GROMACS .gro file of C-alpha atoms in nm:
model
  365
    1MET     CA    1   0.000   0.000   0.000
    2GLU     CA    2   0.137   0.339  -0.103
    3PRO     CA    3   0.129   0.633   0.140
    4GLY     CA    4  -0.186   0.840   0.091
    5GLU     CA    5  -0.371   0.556  -0.087
    6PRO     CA    6  -0.733   0.538   0.038
    7LEU     CA    7  -0.827   0.244   0.266
    8ALA     CA    8  -1.073  -0.024   0.163
    9PRO     CA    9  -1.365  -0.087   0.400
   10GLY     CA   10  -1.244  -0.272   0.714
   11GLU     CA   11  -0.877  -0.218   0.620
   12SER     CA   12  -0.629  -0.042   0.852
   13ARG     CA   13  -0.287   0.098   0.787
   14PRO     CA   14   0.013  -0.105   0.904
   15GLY     CA   15   0.113  -0.021   1.262
   16ALA     CA   16  -0.216   0.157   1.336
   17GLU     CA   17  -0.309  -0.081   1.618
   18ALA     CA   18   0.028  -0.034   1.783
   19ALA     CA   19  -0.005   0.344   1.761
   20THR     CA   20  -0.359   0.342   1.903
   21ALA     CA   21  -0.279   0.130   2.210
   22PRO     CA   22  -0.058   0.381   2.394
   23ARG     CA   23  -0.302   0.664   2.317
   24TRP     CA   24  -0.583   0.462   2.473
   25GLU     CA   25  -0.377   0.390   2.782
   26GLU     CA   26  -0.297   0.759   2.820
   27ALA     CA   27  -0.664   0.853   2.783
   28LYS     CA   28  -0.770   0.589   3.033
   29ALA     CA   29  -0.516   0.713   3.288
   30PHE     CA   30  -0.636   1.070   3.234
   31TYR     CA   31  -1.000   0.983   3.299
   32ASP     CA   32  -0.912   0.755   3.591
   33ASN     CA   33  -0.751   1.055   3.759
   34LEU     CA   34  -1.073   1.252   3.714
   35ALA     CA   35  -1.284   0.979   3.875
   36PRO     CA   36  -1.360   0.999   4.251
   37LYS     CA   37  -1.082   0.846   4.456
   38LYS     CA   38  -1.164   0.527   4.639
   39LYS     CA   39  -1.193   0.574   5.014
   40PRO     CA   40  -0.949   0.383   5.234
   41LYS     CA   41  -1.050   0.049   5.375
   42SER     CA   42  -1.188   0.052   5.729
   43PRO     CA   43  -0.939  -0.090   5.981
   44LYS     CA   44  -1.020  -0.385   6.204
   45PRO     CA   45  -1.161  -0.241   6.530
   46GLN     CA   46  -0.904  -0.419   6.745
   47ASN     CA   47  -0.619  -0.254   6.551
   48ALA     CA   48  -0.750   0.104   6.548
   49VAL     CA   49  -0.812   0.386   6.794
   50THR     CA   50  -1.192   0.381   6.796
   51ILE     CA   51  -1.382   0.704   6.861
   52ALA     CA   52  -1.757   0.651   6.908
   53VAL     CA   53  -1.959   0.970   6.847
   54SER     CA   54  -2.332   1.018   6.890
   55SER     CA   55  -2.533   1.176   6.610
   56ARG     CA   56  -2.622   1.476   6.827
   57ALA     CA   57  -2.256   1.533   6.910
   58LEU     CA   58  -2.151   1.520   6.546
   59PHE     CA   59  -2.444   1.722   6.407
   60ARG     CA   60  -2.679   1.991   6.531
   61MET     CA   61  -3.030   1.846   6.557
   62ASP     CA   62  -3.206   2.104   6.773
   63GLU     CA   63  -3.522   2.129   6.563
   64GLU     CA   64  -3.549   1.753   6.537
   65GLN     CA   65  -3.512   1.722   6.914
   66ARG     CA   66  -3.788   1.979   6.967
   67ILE     CA   67  -4.021   1.781   6.742
   68TYR     CA   68  -3.937   1.458   6.924
   69THR     CA   69  -3.999   1.617   7.265
   70GLU     CA   70  -4.321   1.798   7.174
   71GLN     CA   71  -4.480   1.567   6.914
   72GLY     CA   72  -4.336   1.222   6.972
   73VAL     CA   73  -4.133   0.964   6.786
   74GLU     CA   74  -4.367   0.910   6.489
   75GLU     CA   75  -4.372   1.276   6.394
   76TYR     CA   76  -3.995   1.289   6.451
   77VAL     CA   77  -3.935   1.002   6.208
   78ARG     CA   78  -4.175   1.152   5.953
   79TYR     CA   79  -3.990   1.485   5.968
   80GLN     CA   80  -3.655   1.315   5.920
   81LEU     CA   81  -3.781   1.123   5.617
   82GLU     CA   82  -3.920   1.441   5.459
   83HIS     CA   83  -3.588   1.620   5.509
   84GLU     CA   84  -3.347   1.335   5.446
   85ASN     CA   85  -3.181   1.515   5.153
   86GLU     CA   86  -3.102   1.818   5.372
   87PRO     CA   87  -2.769   1.773   5.552
   88PHE     CA   88  -2.749   1.849   5.923
   89SER     CA   89  -2.536   2.141   6.038
   90PRO     CA   90  -2.206   2.055   6.209
   91GLY     CA   91  -2.224   1.990   6.583
   92PRO     CA   92  -1.964   2.036   6.860
   93ALA     CA   93  -1.771   1.716   6.779
   94PHE     CA   94  -1.750   1.794   6.407
   95PRO     CA   95  -1.414   1.986   6.411
   96PHE     CA   96  -1.265   1.713   6.631
   97VAL     CA   97  -1.370   1.442   6.384
   98LYS     CA   98  -1.232   1.642   6.089
   99ALA     CA   99  -0.901   1.675   6.274
  100LEU     CA  100  -0.892   1.298   6.336
  101GLU     CA  101  -0.934   1.241   5.963
  102ALA     CA  102  -0.653   1.487   5.886
  103VAL     CA  103  -0.422   1.283   6.112
  104ASN     CA  104  -0.535   0.963   5.939
  105ARG     CA  105  -0.435   1.102   5.599
  106ARG     CA  106  -0.085   1.173   5.726
  107LEU     CA  107  -0.058   0.829   5.887
  108ARG     CA  108  -0.165   0.653   5.567
  109GLU     CA  109   0.094   0.845   5.369
  110LEU     CA  110   0.369   0.726   5.604
  111TYR     CA  111   0.232   0.377   5.679
  112PRO     CA  112   0.012   0.267   5.385
  113ASP     CA  113  -0.046  -0.084   5.521
  114SER     CA  114  -0.100   0.004   5.888
  115GLU     CA  115  -0.442  -0.011   6.053
  116ASP     CA  116  -0.322   0.186   6.356
  117VAL     CA  117  -0.536   0.489   6.274
  118PHE     CA  118  -0.846   0.656   6.414
  119ASP     CA  119  -1.170   0.474   6.336
  120ILE     CA  120  -1.486   0.681   6.386
  121VAL     CA  121  -1.812   0.503   6.469
  122LEU     CA  122  -2.148   0.680   6.467
  123VAL     CA  123  -2.334   0.550   6.773
  124THR     CA  124  -2.694   0.664   6.819
  125ASN     CA  125  -3.023   0.551   6.969
  126ASN     CA  126  -3.196   0.688   6.657
  127HIS     CA  127  -3.422   0.464   6.450
  128ALA     CA  128  -3.283   0.316   6.130
  129GLN     CA  129  -3.532   0.527   5.933
  130VAL     CA  130  -3.312   0.828   6.014
  131GLY     CA  131  -3.005   0.651   5.878
  132VAL     CA  132  -3.041   0.781   5.523
  133ARG     CA  133  -3.027   1.144   5.638
  134LEU     CA  134  -2.725   1.071   5.853
  135ILE     CA  135  -2.550   0.898   5.563
  136ASN     CA  136  -2.636   1.186   5.330
  137SER     CA  137  -2.494   1.434   5.584
  138ILE     CA  138  -2.173   1.234   5.623
  139ASN     CA  139  -2.128   1.219   5.246
  140HIS     CA  140  -2.211   1.588   5.211
  141TYR     CA  141  -1.920   1.678   5.439
  142ASP     CA  142  -1.695   1.406   5.290
  143LEU     CA  143  -1.648   1.233   5.624
  144PHE     CA  144  -1.508   0.880   5.637
  145ILE     CA  145  -1.750   0.710   5.876
  146GLU     CA  146  -1.835   0.358   5.767
  147ARG     CA  147  -1.949   0.204   6.097
  148PHE     CA  148  -2.296   0.285   6.230
  149CYS     CA  149  -2.473   0.162   6.542
  150MET     CA  150  -2.843   0.261   6.541
  151THR     CA  151  -3.037   0.110   6.830
  152GLY     CA  152  -3.395   0.231   6.769
  153GLY     CA  153  -3.453   0.389   7.108
  154ASN     CA  154  -3.244   0.148   7.316
  155SER     CA  155  -2.921   0.248   7.486
  156PRO     CA  156  -2.617   0.190   7.263
  157ILE     CA  157  -2.374   0.166   7.556
  158CYS     CA  158  -2.379  -0.215   7.561
  159TYR     CA  159  -2.225  -0.216   7.212
  160LEU     CA  160  -1.928   0.011   7.288
  161LYS     CA  161  -1.696  -0.261   7.416
  162ALA     CA  162  -1.774  -0.476   7.111
  163TYR     CA  163  -1.650  -0.186   6.896
  164HIS     CA  164  -1.327  -0.171   7.107
  165THR     CA  165  -1.414   0.191   7.192
  166ASN     CA  166  -1.127   0.411   7.315
  167LEU     CA  167  -1.344   0.721   7.361
  168TYR     CA  168  -1.720   0.785   7.355
  169LEU     CA  169  -1.857   1.137   7.298
  170SER     CA  170  -2.224   1.218   7.337
  171ALA     CA  171  -2.453   1.510   7.410
  172ASP     CA  172  -2.654   1.287   7.645
  173ALA     CA  173  -2.516   1.308   7.999
  174GLU     CA  174  -2.700   0.996   8.115
  175LYS     CA  175  -2.550   0.783   7.837
  176VAL     CA  176  -2.204   0.919   7.918
  177GLN     CA  177  -2.244   0.834   8.288
  178GLU     CA  178  -2.356   0.486   8.186
  179ALA     CA  179  -2.041   0.444   7.977
  180ILE     CA  180  -1.814   0.570   8.257
  181ASN     CA  181  -1.977   0.319   8.494
  182GLU     CA  182  -1.886   0.047   8.243
  183GLY     CA  183  -1.521   0.154   8.251
  184ILE     CA  184  -1.529   0.323   7.909
  185ALA     CA  185  -1.363   0.661   7.854
  186ALA     CA  186  -1.650   0.899   7.786
  187ALA     CA  187  -1.751   1.265   7.806
  188THR     CA  188  -2.055   1.486   7.750
  189ILE     CA  189  -1.966   1.736   7.480
  190PHE     CA  190  -2.091   2.098   7.477
  191SER     CA  191  -2.099   2.358   7.203
  192PRO     CA  192  -1.900   2.676   7.268
  193SER     CA  193  -2.079   3.006   7.324
  194ARG     CA  194  -1.904   3.150   7.019
  195ASP     CA  195  -1.714   3.014   6.722
  196VAL     CA  196  -1.335   3.015   6.732
  197ALA     CA  197  -1.123   2.891   6.442
  198VAL     CA  198  -0.920   2.577   6.515
  199SER     CA  199  -0.629   2.418   6.332
  200GLN     CA  200  -0.711   2.230   6.012
  201SER     CA  201  -0.384   2.037   6.009
  202GLN     CA  202  -0.303   1.956   6.374
  203LEU     CA  203  -0.525   1.772   6.622
  204ARG     CA  204  -0.511   1.948   6.960
  205VAL     CA  205  -0.648   1.777   7.271
  206ALA     CA  206  -0.639   1.932   7.618
  207PHE     CA  207  -0.689   1.737   7.942
  208ASP     CA  208  -0.749   1.829   8.302
  209GLY     CA  209  -0.542   1.614   8.537
  210ASP     CA  210  -0.724   1.496   8.851
  211ALA     CA  211  -1.033   1.279   8.786
  212VAL     CA  212  -0.961   1.288   8.410
  213LEU     CA  213  -0.611   1.154   8.341
  214PHE     CA  214  -0.552   1.068   8.708
  215SER     CA  215  -0.782   0.926   8.975
  216ASP     CA  216  -0.972   1.160   9.208
  217GLU     CA  217  -0.747   1.070   9.504
  218SER     CA  218  -0.612   1.422   9.547
  219GLU     CA  219  -0.949   1.591   9.498
  220ARG     CA  220  -1.086   1.379   9.782
  221ILE     CA  221  -0.815   1.515  10.010
  222VAL     CA  222  -0.907   1.873   9.918
  223LYS     CA  223  -1.279   1.817   9.980
  224ALA     CA  224  -1.227   1.635  10.309
  225HIS     CA  225  -0.939   1.833  10.462
  226GLY     CA  226  -0.874   2.151  10.259
  227LEU     CA  227  -0.586   2.283  10.048
  228ASP     CA  228  -0.318   2.288  10.318
  229ARG     CA  229  -0.360   1.917  10.387
  230PHE     CA  230  -0.367   1.856  10.010
  231PHE     CA  231  -0.028   2.025   9.962
  232GLU     CA  232   0.118   1.823  10.250
  233HIS     CA  233  -0.023   1.502  10.105
  234GLU     CA  234   0.117   1.571   9.756
  235LYS     CA  235   0.460   1.654   9.891
  236ALA     CA  236   0.471   1.339  10.101
  237HIS     CA  237   0.357   1.125   9.806
  238GLU     CA  238   0.548   1.305   9.530
  239ASN     CA  239   0.722   0.988   9.417
  240LYS     CA  240   0.413   0.766   9.437
  241PRO     CA  241   0.225   0.766   9.104
  242LEU     CA  242  -0.141   0.854   9.110
  243ALA     CA  243  -0.387   0.586   9.003
  244GLN     CA  244  -0.516   0.616   8.649
  245GLY     CA  245  -0.827   0.814   8.562
  246PRO     CA  246  -1.090   0.743   8.295
  247LEU     CA  247  -0.906   0.912   8.003
  248LYS     CA  248  -0.558   0.779   8.069
  249GLY     CA  249  -0.605   0.515   7.800
  250PHE     CA  250  -0.706   0.774   7.540
  251LEU     CA  251  -0.394   0.982   7.610
  252GLU     CA  252  -0.195   0.659   7.580
  253ALA     CA  253  -0.348   0.595   7.235
  254LEU     CA  254  -0.264   0.950   7.123
  255GLY     CA  255   0.092   0.904   7.244
  256ARG     CA  256   0.127   0.580   7.049
  257LEU     CA  257   0.023   0.753   6.728
  258GLN     CA  258   0.253   1.046   6.799
  259LYS     CA  259   0.548   0.809   6.821
  260LYS     CA  260   0.474   0.684   6.469
  261PHE     CA  261   0.551   1.036   6.347
  262TYR     CA  262   0.852   1.073   6.578
  263SER     CA  263   1.005   0.755   6.436
  264LYS     CA  264   0.998   0.920   6.092
  265GLY     CA  265   1.183   1.226   6.223
  266LEU     CA  266   0.865   1.437   6.234
  267ARG     CA  267   0.846   1.530   6.602
  268LEU     CA  268   0.826   1.903   6.523
  269GLU     CA  269   0.577   1.845   6.241
  270CYS     CA  270   0.360   1.597   6.434
  271PRO     CA  271  -0.012   1.653   6.357
  272ILE     CA  272  -0.112   1.558   6.714
  273ARG     CA  273  -0.048   1.787   7.011
  274THR     CA  274  -0.157   1.723   7.371
  275TYR     CA  275  -0.193   1.958   7.667
  276LEU     CA  276  -0.224   1.914   8.044
  277VAL     CA  277  -0.429   2.208   8.175
  278THR     CA  278  -0.462   2.171   8.550
  279ALA     CA  279  -0.568   2.384   8.847
  280ARG     CA  280  -0.271   2.242   9.040
  281SER     CA  281   0.014   2.476   9.126
  282ALA     CA  282   0.353   2.381   8.987
  283ALA     CA  283   0.567   2.430   9.298
  284SER     CA  284   0.326   2.276   9.550
  285SER     CA  285   0.174   1.984   9.361
  286GLY     CA  286   0.294   1.981   9.002
  287ALA     CA  287   0.580   1.736   9.039
  288ARG     CA  288   0.356   1.443   9.131
  289ALA     CA  289   0.142   1.494   8.820
  290LEU     CA  290   0.445   1.499   8.589
  291LYS     CA  291   0.610   1.205   8.762
  292THR     CA  292   0.289   1.006   8.732
  293LEU     CA  293   0.283   1.059   8.355
  294ARG     CA  294   0.649   0.966   8.338
  295SER     CA  295   0.587   0.644   8.532
  296TRP     CA  296   0.325   0.550   8.273
  297GLY     CA  297   0.569   0.615   7.990
  298LEU     CA  298   0.352   0.908   7.878
  299GLU     CA  299   0.389   1.280   7.838
  300THR     CA  300   0.194   1.579   7.717
  301ASP     CA  301   0.347   1.828   7.476
  302GLU     CA  302   0.260   2.116   7.707
  303ALA     CA  303   0.181   2.129   8.080
  304LEU     CA  304   0.003   2.436   8.217
  305PHE     CA  305  -0.026   2.469   8.594
  306LEU     CA  306  -0.277   2.744   8.676
  307ALA     CA  307  -0.278   2.738   9.058
  308GLY     CA  308  -0.655   2.783   9.065
  309ALA     CA  309  -0.678   3.052   8.795
  310PRO     CA  310  -0.954   3.023   8.530
  311LYS     CA  311  -0.875   2.787   8.245
  312GLY     CA  312  -1.082   2.960   7.976
  313PRO     CA  313  -0.829   3.233   7.879
  314LEU     CA  314  -0.547   2.979   7.838
  315LEU     CA  315  -0.769   2.750   7.634
  316GLU     CA  316  -0.860   3.041   7.409
  317LYS     CA  317  -0.489   3.067   7.321
  318ILE     CA  318  -0.442   2.692   7.275
  319ARG     CA  319  -0.759   2.652   7.066
  320PRO     CA  320  -0.796   2.278   7.121
  321HIS     CA  321  -1.047   2.076   6.924
  322ILE     CA  322  -1.168   1.941   7.258
  323PHE     CA  323  -1.096   2.000   7.628
  324PHE     CA  324  -1.181   1.743   7.895
  325ASP     CA  325  -1.257   1.837   8.257
  326ASP     CA  326  -1.446   1.674   8.543
  327GLN     CA  327  -1.589   1.999   8.683
  328MET     CA  328  -1.872   2.188   8.513
  329PHE     CA  329  -1.727   2.515   8.645
  330HIS     CA  330  -1.427   2.475   8.416
  331VAL     CA  331  -1.638   2.340   8.129
  332ALA     CA  332  -1.856   2.652   8.144
  333GLY     CA  333  -1.551   2.878   8.154
  334ALA     CA  334  -1.407   2.707   7.848
  335GLN     CA  335  -1.738   2.739   7.662
  336GLU     CA  336  -1.752   3.112   7.726
  337MET     CA  337  -1.410   3.155   7.563
  338GLY     CA  338  -1.509   2.961   7.251
  339THR     CA  339  -1.366   2.617   7.337
  340VAL     CA  340  -1.547   2.291   7.268
  341ALA     CA  341  -1.548   2.141   7.616
  342ALA     CA  342  -1.642   1.794   7.737
  343HIS     CA  343  -1.748   1.697   8.087
  344VAL     CA  344  -1.608   1.374   8.233
  345PRO     CA  345  -1.855   1.262   8.506
  346TYR     CA  346  -1.604   1.087   8.728
  347GLY     CA  347  -1.486   1.126   9.084
  348VAL     CA  348  -1.577   1.312   9.398
  349ALA     CA  349  -1.662   1.637   9.213
  350GLN     CA  350  -1.979   1.468   9.085
  351THR     CA  351  -2.125   1.448   9.441
  352PRO     CA  352  -2.347   1.639   9.457
  353ARG     CA  353  -2.392   1.606   9.081
  354ARG     CA  354  -2.311   1.919   8.886
  355THR     CA  355  -2.533   2.027   8.601
  356ALA     CA  356  -2.473   2.211   8.275
  357PRO     CA  357  -2.505   2.592   8.261
  358THR     CA  358  -2.867   2.691   8.207
  359LYS     CA  359  -2.778   2.893   7.897
  360GLN     CA  360  -2.612   2.595   7.726
  361THR     CA  361  -2.770   2.256   7.776
  362PRO     CA  362  -2.673   1.953   7.569
  363ALA     CA  363  -2.925   1.804   7.333
  364ALA     CA  364  -3.033   1.448   7.391
  365GLN     CA  365  -2.841   1.186   7.202
   0.00000   0.00000   0.00000
């Protein structure tokens, strides 16, 4: 065949197939890059750091709660079905969950085959009929939440251990107390009084010490005998580690993930940062707190000893995604300064039981 000679029907020029193949591969690669990326595979629960979050912690559902309270469950379900294509607004735990996912992206870049990442489980006593709206909301915000536990009005607490839960966050104080009684790290989460921007690239978690990371041993001394006896007790027991509190295991899990970045030479660029924010005074009672953490093989990136001063102003500077405290007085102070605060109902400070500020009450789960 001469160059330029017209082709007969069904005839192709020599070498045409070979020339077409690479062009097709290039086009396929181009369009594959345009297609939505496949989400990562969910880790096995026993290998991950599992964070269980209630629907009313993750999303704002105030109107839905009003309908449920005033008109009952049937009208509530009907409303949810009618609005299932309308995503919920973000709730108090939303920035925390987004920060967990940011850490996961970094971990998967460094350790593609590791399942030692955060795994977020949506745990709710909602009916399954509401599930479509929750799924639509999760997809709307591009959240990676594959595990759901919807119990249709029953308490979900009995399922938390089966999910290997490291931390449970809810807006329902009764459910949180139930979880604490079962030995599960848990806290009632509250929305701040005003919005404050938080880091998009670094997870920041702040902890109170006594009755949160540590047991309530020292707080019992204060309540029974006053501050002077407390200082004497701490000095005498400076080298005796405090017993662990309900959130010690969660700090331990954060520390384990931090070390995965440290081992890659990324200590200064680590996307997880932890803070001890305590009412203890450094000179009189700070050493025992730090030595306790050391005895556990743990540390916090920053330790702030306030000697009884309000915590809110310091938290406003830290801008954590979440702050845990056992006393509602400190939770309320954090809220006022724009911090998402979570109440840990553990220890002697809960007797008599403290309640949420009247201006900011948590929604039911």
